[in-house]
mmCIF file of C-alpha atoms in Angstrom:
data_model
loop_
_atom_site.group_PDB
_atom_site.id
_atom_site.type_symbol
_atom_site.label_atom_id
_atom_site.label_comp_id
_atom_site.label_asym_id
_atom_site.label_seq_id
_atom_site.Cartn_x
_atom_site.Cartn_y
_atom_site.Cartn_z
ATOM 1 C CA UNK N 1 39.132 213.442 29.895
ATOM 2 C CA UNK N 2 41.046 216.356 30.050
ATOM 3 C CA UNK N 3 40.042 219.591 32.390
ATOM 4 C CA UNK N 4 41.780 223.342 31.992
ATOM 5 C CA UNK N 5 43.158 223.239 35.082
ATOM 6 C CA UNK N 6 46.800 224.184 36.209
ATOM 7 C CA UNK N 7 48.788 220.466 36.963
ATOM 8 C CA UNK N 8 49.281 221.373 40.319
ATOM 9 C CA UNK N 9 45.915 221.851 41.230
ATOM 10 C CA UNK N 10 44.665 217.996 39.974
ATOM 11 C CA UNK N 11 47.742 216.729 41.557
ATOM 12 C CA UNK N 12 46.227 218.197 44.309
ATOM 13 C CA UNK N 13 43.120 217.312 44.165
ATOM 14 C CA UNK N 14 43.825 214.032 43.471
ATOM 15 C CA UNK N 15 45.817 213.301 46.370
ATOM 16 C CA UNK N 16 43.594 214.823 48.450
ATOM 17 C CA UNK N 17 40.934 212.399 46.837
ATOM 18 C CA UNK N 18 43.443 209.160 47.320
ATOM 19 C CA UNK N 19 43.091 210.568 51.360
ATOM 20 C CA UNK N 20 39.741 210.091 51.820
ATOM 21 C CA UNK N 21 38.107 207.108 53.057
ATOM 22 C CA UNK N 22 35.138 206.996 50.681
ATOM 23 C CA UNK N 23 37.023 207.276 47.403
ATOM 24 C CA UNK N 24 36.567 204.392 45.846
ATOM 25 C CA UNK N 25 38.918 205.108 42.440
ATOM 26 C CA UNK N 26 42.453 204.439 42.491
ATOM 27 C CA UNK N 27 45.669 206.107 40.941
ATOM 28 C CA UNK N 28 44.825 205.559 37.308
ATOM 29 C CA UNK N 29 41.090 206.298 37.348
ATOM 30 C CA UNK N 30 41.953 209.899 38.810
ATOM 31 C CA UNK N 31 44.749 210.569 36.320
ATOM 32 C CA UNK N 32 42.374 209.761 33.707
ATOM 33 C CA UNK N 33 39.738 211.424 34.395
ATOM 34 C CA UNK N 34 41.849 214.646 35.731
ATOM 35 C CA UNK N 35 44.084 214.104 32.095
ATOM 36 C CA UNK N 36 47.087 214.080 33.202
ATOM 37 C CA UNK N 37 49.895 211.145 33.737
ATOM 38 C CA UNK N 38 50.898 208.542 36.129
ATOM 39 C CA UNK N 39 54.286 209.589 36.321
ATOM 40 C CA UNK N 40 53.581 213.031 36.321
ATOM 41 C CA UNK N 41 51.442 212.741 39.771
ATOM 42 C CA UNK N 42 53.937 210.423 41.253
ATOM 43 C CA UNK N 43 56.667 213.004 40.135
ATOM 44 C CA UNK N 44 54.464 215.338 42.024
ATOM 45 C CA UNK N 45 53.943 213.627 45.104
ATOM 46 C CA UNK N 46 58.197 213.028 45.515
ATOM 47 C CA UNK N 47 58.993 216.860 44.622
ATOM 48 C CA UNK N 48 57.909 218.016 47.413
ATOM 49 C CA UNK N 49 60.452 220.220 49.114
ATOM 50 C CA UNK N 50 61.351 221.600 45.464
ATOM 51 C CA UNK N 51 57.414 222.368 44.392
ATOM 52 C CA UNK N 52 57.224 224.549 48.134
ATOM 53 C CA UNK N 53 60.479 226.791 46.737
ATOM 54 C CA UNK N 54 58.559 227.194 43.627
ATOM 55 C CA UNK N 55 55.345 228.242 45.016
ATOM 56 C CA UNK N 56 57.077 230.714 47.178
ATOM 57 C CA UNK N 57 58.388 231.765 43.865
ATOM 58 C CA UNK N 58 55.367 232.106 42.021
ATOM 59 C CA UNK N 59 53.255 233.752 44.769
ATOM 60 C CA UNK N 60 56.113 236.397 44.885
ATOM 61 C CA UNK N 61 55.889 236.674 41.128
ATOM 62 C CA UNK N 62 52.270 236.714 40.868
ATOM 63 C CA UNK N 63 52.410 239.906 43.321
ATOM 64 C CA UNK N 64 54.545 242.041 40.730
ATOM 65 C CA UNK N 65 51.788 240.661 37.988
ATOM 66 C CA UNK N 66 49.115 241.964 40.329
ATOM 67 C CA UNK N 67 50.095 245.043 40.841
ATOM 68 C CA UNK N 68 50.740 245.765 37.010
ATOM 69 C CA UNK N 69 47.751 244.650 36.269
ATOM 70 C CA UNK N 70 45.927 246.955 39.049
ATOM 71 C CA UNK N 71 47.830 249.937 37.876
ATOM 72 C CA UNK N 72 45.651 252.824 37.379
ATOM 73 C CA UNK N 73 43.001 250.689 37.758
ATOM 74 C CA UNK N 74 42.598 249.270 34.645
ATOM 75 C CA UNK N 75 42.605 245.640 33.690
ATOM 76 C CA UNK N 76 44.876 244.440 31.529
ATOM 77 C CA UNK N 77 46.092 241.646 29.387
ATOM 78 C CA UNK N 78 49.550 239.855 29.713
ATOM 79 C CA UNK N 79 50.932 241.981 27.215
ATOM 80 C CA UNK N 80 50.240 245.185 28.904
ATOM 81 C CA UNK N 81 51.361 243.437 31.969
ATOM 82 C CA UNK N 82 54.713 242.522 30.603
ATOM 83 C CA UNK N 83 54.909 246.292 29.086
ATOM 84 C CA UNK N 84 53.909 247.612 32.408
ATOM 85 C CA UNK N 85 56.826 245.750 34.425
ATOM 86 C CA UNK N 86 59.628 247.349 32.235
ATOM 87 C CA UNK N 87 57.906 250.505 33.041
ATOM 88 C CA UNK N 88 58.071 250.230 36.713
ATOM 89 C CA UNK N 89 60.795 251.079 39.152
ATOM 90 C CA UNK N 90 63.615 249.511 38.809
ATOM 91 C CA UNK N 91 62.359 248.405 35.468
ATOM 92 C CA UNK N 92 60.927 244.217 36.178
ATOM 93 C CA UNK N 93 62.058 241.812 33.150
ATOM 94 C CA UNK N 94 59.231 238.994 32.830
ATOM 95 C CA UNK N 95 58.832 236.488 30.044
ATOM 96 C CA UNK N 96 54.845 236.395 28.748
ATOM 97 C CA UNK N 97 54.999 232.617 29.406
ATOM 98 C CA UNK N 98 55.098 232.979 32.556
ATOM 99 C CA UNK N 99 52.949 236.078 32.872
ATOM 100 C CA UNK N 100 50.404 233.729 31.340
ATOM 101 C CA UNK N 101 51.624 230.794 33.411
ATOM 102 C CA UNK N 102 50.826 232.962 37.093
ATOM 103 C CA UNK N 103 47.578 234.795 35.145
ATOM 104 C CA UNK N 104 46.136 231.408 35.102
ATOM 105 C CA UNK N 105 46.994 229.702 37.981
ATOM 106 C CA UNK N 106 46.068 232.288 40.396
ATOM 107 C CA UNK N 107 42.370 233.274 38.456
ATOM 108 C CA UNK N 108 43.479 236.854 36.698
ATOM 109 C CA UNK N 109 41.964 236.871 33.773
ATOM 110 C CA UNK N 110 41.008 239.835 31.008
ATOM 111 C CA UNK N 111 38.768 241.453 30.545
ATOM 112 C CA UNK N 112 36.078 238.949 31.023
ATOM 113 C CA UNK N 113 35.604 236.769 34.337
ATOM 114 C CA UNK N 114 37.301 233.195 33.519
ATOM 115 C CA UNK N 115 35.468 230.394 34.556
ATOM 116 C CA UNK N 116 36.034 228.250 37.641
ATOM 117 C CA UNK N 117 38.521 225.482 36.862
ATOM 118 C CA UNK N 118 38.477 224.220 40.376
ATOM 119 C CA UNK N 119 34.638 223.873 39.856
ATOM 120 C CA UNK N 120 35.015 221.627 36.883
ATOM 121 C CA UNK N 121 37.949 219.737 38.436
ATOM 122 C CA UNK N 122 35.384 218.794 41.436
ATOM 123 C CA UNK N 123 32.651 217.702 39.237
ATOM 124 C CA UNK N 124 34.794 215.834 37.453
ATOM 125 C CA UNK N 125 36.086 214.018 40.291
ATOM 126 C CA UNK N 126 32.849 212.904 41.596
ATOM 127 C CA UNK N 127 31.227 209.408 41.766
ATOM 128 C CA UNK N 128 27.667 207.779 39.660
ATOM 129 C CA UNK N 129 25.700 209.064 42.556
ATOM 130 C CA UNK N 130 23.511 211.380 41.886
ATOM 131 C CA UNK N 131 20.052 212.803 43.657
ATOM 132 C CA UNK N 132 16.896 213.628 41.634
ATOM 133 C CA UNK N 133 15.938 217.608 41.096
ATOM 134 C CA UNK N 134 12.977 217.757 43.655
ATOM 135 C CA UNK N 135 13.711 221.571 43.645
ATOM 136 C CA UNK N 136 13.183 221.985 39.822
ATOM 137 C CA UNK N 137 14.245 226.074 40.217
ATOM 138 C CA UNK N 138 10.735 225.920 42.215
ATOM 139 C CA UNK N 139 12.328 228.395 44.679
ATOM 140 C CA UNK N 140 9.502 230.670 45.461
ATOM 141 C CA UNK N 141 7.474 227.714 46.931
ATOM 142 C CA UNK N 142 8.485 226.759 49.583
ATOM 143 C CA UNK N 143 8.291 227.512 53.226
ATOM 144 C CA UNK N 144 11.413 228.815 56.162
ATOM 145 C CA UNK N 145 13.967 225.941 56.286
ATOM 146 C CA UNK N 146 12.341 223.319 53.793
ATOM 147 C CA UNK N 147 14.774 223.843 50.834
ATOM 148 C CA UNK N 148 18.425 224.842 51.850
ATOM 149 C CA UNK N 149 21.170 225.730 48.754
ATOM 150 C CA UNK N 150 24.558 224.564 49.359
ATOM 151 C CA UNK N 151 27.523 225.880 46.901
ATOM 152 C CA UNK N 152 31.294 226.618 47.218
ATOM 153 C CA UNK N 153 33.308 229.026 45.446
ATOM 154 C CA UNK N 154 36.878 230.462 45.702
ATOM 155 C CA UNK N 155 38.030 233.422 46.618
ATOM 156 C CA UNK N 156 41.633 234.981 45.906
ATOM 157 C CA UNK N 157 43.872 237.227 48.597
ATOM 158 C CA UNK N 158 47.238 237.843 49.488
ATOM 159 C CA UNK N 159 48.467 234.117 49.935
ATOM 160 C CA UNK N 160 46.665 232.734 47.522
ATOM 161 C CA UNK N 161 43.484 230.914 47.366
ATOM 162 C CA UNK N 162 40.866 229.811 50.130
ATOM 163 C CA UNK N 163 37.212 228.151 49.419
ATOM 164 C CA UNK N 164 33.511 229.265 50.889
ATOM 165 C CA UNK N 165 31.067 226.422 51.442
ATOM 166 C CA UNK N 166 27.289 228.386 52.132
ATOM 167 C CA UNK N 167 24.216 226.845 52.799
ATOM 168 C CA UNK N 168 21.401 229.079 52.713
ATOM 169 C CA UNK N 169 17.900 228.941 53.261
ATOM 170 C CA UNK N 170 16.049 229.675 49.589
ATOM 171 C CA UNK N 171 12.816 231.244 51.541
ATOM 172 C CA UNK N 172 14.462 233.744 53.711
ATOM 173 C CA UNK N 173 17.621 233.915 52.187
ATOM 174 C CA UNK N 174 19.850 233.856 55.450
ATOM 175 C CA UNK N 175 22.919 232.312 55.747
ATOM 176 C CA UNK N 176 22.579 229.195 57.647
ATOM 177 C CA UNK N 177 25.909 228.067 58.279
ATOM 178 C CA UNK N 178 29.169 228.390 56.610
ATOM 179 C CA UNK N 179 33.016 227.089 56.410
ATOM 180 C CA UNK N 180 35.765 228.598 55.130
ATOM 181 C CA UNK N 181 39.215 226.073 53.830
ATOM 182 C CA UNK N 182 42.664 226.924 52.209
ATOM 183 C CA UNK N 183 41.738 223.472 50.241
ATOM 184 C CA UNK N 184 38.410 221.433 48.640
ATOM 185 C CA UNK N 185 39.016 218.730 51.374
ATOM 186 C CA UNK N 186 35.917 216.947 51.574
ATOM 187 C CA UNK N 187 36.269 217.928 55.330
ATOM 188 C CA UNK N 188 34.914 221.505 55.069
ATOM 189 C CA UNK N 189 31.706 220.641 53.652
ATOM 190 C CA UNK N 190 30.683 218.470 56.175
ATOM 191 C CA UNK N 191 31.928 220.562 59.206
ATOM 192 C CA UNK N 192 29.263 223.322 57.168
ATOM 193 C CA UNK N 193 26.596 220.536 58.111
ATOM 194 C CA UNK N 194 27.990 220.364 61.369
ATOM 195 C CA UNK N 195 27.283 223.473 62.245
ATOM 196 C CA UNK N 196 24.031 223.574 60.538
ATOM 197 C CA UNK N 197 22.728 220.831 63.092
ATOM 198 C CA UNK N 198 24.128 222.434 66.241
ATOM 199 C CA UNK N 199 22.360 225.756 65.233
ATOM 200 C CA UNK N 200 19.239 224.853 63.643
ATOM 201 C CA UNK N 201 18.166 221.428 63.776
ATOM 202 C CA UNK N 202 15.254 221.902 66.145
ATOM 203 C CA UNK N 203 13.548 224.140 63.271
ATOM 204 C CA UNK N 204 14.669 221.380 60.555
ATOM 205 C CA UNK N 205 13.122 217.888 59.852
ATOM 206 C CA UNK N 206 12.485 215.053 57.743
ATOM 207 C CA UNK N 207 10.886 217.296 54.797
ATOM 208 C CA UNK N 208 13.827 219.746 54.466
ATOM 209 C CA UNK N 209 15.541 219.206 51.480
ATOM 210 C CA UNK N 210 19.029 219.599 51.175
ATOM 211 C CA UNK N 211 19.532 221.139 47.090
ATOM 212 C CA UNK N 212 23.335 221.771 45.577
ATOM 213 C CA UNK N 213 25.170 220.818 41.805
ATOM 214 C CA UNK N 214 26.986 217.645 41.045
ATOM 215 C CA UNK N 215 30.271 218.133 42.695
ATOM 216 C CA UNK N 216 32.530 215.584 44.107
ATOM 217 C CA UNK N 217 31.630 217.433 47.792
ATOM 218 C CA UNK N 218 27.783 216.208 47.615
ATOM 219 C CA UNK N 219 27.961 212.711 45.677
ATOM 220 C CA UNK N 220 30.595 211.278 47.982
ATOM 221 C CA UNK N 221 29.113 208.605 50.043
ATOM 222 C CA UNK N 222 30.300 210.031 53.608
ATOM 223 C CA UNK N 223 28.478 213.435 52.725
ATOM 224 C CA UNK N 224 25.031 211.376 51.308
ATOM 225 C CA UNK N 225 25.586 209.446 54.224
ATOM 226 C CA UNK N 226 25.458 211.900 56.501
ATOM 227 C CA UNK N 227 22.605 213.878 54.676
ATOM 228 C CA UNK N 228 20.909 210.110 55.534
ATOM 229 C CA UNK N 229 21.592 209.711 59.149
ATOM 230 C CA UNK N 230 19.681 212.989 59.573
ATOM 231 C CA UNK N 231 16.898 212.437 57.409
ATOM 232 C CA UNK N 232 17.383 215.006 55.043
ATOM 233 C CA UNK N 233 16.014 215.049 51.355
ATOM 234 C CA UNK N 234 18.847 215.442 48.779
ATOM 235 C CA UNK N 235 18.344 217.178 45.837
ATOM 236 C CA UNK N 236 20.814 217.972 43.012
ATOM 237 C CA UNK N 237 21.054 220.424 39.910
ATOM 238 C CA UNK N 238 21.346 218.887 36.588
ATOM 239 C CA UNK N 239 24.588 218.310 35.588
ATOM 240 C CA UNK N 240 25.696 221.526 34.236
ATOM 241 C CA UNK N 241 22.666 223.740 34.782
ATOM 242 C CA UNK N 242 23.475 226.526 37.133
ATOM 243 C CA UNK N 243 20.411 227.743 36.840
ATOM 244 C CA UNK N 244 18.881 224.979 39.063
ATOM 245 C CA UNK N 245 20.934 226.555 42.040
ATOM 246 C CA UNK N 246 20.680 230.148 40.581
ATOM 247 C CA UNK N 247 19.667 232.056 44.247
ATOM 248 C CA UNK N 248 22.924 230.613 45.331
ATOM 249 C CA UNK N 249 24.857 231.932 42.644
ATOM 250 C CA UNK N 250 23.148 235.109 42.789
ATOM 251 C CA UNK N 251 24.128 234.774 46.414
ATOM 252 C CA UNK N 252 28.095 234.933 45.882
ATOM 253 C CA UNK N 253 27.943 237.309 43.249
ATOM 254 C CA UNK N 254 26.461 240.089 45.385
ATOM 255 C CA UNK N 255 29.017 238.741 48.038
ATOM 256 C CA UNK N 256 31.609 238.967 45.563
ATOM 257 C CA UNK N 257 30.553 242.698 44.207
ATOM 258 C CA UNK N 258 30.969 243.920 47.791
ATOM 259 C CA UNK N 259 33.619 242.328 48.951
ATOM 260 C CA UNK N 260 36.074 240.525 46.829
ATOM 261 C CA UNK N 261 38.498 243.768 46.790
ATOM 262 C CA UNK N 262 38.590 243.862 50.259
ATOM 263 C CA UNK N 263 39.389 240.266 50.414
ATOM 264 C CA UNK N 264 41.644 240.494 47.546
ATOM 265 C CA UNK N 265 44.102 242.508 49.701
ATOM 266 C CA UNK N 266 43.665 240.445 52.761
ATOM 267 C CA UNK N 267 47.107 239.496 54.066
ATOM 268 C CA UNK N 268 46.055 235.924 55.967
ATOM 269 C CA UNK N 269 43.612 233.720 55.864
ATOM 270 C CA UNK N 270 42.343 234.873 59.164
ATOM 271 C CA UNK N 271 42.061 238.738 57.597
ATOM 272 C CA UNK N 272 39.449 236.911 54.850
ATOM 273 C CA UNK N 273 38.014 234.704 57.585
ATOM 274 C CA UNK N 274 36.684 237.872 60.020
ATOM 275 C CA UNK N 275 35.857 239.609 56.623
ATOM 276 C CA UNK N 276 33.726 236.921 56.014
ATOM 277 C CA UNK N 277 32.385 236.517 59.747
ATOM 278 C CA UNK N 278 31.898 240.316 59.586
ATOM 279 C CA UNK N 279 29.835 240.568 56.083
ATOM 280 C CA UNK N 280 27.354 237.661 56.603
ATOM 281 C CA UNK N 281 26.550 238.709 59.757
ATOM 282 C CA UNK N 282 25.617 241.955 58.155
ATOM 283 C CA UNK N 283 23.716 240.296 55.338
ATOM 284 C CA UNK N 284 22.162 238.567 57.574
ATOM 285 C CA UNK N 285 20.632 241.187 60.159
ATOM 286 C CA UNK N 286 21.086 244.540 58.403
ATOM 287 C CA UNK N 287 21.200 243.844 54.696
ATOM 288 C CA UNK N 288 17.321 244.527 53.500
ATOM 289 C CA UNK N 289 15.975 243.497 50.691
ATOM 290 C CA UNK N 290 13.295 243.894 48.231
ATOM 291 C CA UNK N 291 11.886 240.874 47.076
ATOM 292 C CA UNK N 292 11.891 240.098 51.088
ATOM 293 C CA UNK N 293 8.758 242.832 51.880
ATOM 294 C CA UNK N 294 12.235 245.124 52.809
ATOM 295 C CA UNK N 295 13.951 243.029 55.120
ATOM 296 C CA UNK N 296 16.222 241.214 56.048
ATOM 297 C CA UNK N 297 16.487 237.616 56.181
ATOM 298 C CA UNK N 298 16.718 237.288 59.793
ATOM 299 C CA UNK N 299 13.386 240.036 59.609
ATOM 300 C CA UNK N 300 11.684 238.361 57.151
ATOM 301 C CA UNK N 301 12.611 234.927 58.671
ATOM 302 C CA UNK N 302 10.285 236.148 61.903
ATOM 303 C CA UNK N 303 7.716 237.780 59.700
ATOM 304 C CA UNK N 304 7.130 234.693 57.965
ATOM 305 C CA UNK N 305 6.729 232.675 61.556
ATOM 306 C CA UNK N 306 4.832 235.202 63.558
ATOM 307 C CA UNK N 307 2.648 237.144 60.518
ATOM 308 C CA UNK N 308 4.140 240.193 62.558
ATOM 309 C CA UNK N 309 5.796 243.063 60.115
ATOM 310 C CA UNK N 310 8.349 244.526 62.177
ATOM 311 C CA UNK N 311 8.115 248.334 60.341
ATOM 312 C CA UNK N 312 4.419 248.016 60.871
ATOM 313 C CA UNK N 313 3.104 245.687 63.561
ATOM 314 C CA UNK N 314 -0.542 245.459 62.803
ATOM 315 C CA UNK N 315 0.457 243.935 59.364
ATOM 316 C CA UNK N 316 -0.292 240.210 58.578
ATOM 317 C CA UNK N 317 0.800 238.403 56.123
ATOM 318 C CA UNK N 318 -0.333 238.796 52.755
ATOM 319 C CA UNK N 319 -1.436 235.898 50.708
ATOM 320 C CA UNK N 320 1.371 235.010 48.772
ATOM 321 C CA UNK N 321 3.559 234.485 52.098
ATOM 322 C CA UNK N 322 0.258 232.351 53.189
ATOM 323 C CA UNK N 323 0.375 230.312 50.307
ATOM 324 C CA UNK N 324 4.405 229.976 50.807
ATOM 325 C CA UNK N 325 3.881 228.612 54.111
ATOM 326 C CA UNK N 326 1.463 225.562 53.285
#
């Protein structure tokens, strides 16, 4: 089964996978499924030293692509790019090979969004398990903290790449907790449910169910496990749908429309981390919205506990948000 992936990244992945001590595939199962060789990963895993020289390389390289492609402010193909180096000062000589090479390896793609190859590459890499689709894109009913999207996606800035893992509650929209990782470690999702627990597991119980896709992150046994131990309902997306978790993807692209730029020239990961402290705090608290009677989600969270409207406090709740509630 082969996945459109750069090498490096399922050699990544898949040692990463070997690391963890649920995996229960070996060497050859993970080339397989990730299509690539034996040999190839092992060559990998002993070129160490030489692959870090080459990645400084390529990060250095992929700056000069990125800011010909930025130029002006118009996006642009790897032809333009390579036409746009020669133009710049001194003139930059860059083969299209490897324009394409970086282009693809780093996520720049024209003119239309690529899709997300580390996505696939976790999906692929997951085990048989797999939870039934209680939520069945039955978002509007259901009550505060009874049906909580998880998702991850990636987001690009000066160093490279770093991951988001969200899980949000579908009624009120807020953010509920949240980790940020520089790789798709198994590790980051379950310090997200961490969190979760020490901030909100007094208002959670043995009802709330726990929806996300069919990645690697949620079929691994230590992550059902834990989902288990705290009595959680899982729930998963069919396999390919992502309209089964679409709040959540509707979710990082308004996250994305606001901030990627700003996170896009973010020199560290701790620059992206406090933008992303900074911004969900925001859309938490102080970003309204409509469908949510013009509040936020922390507003609307209280409305929907208290029947108190906080721009008009004689206001109950109307009987859509009773029905919600049962």
């Amino acid at each position: 089964m082969g996945i459109q992936a750069p090498a490096k990244v399922k050699y990544q992945l898949i040692h990463e996978t070997l690391l963890q001590k649920d995996n229960v595939l070996n060497v050859s199962a993970l080339c397989r499924i990730a299509g690539v060789s034996r040999s190839g990963y092992y060559a990998w895993v002993n070129a160490t030293s030489s692959r870090q020289k080459r990645e400084e390389q390529d990060q250095a390289d992929f700056m000069l692509i990125k800011q010909a492609y930025e130029f002006r402010g118009y996006k642009k193909g790897a032809r333009s790019i390579y036409m746009r180096l020669l133009h710049m000062n001194p003139p930059i000589v860059m083969n299209l090979k490897k324009i394409r090479r970086l282009m693809n390896k780093y996520g720049l793609y024209c003119p239309i969004r690529g899709s997300n190859p580390y996505r696939k590459m976790a999906k692929a890499l997951k085990t048989n398990y797999t939870a039934q689709n209680i939520v069945n894109r039955e978002f509007k009913e259901f009550g505060p903290r009874k049906v909580l999207l998880t998702d991850i996606t990636y987001l690009f800035y000066q160093e490279g790449c770093c991951y988001l893992s969200v899980i949000t509650d579908v009624c009120t929209h807020e953010v509920l907790a949240y980790t940020v990782s520089r790789s798709l470690k198994i590790d980051f999702v379950m310090d997200m449910i961490d969190e979760l627990l020490k901030k909100y597991e007094a208002e959670l119980d043995d009802k709330t169910i726990i929806h996300s896709d069919q990645g690697f992150h949620y079929t691994c046994r230590a992550f059902v496990k834990k989902l288990q131990d705290h009595s959680f309902i899982q729930s998963m997306s069919r396999k390919g749908n992502c309209w089964d978790n679409a709040p959540q993807e509707s979710f990082f692209g308004h996250m994305k429309d606001e901030i990627k730029e700003v996170i896009k020239e973010s020199n560290t990961f701790d620059e992206v981390n406090e933008i992303l402290r900074d911004w969900i705090d925001y859309y938490n608290k102080d970003r309204y919205q409509w469908e949510l009677e013009r509040l936020s989600p922390a507003e609307y969270y209280l409305y929907q506990q208290t029947g108190i409207y906080p721009l008009n406090k004689g206001k109950t709740k109307n009987k859509l948000e009773q029905r919600i509630d049962k």
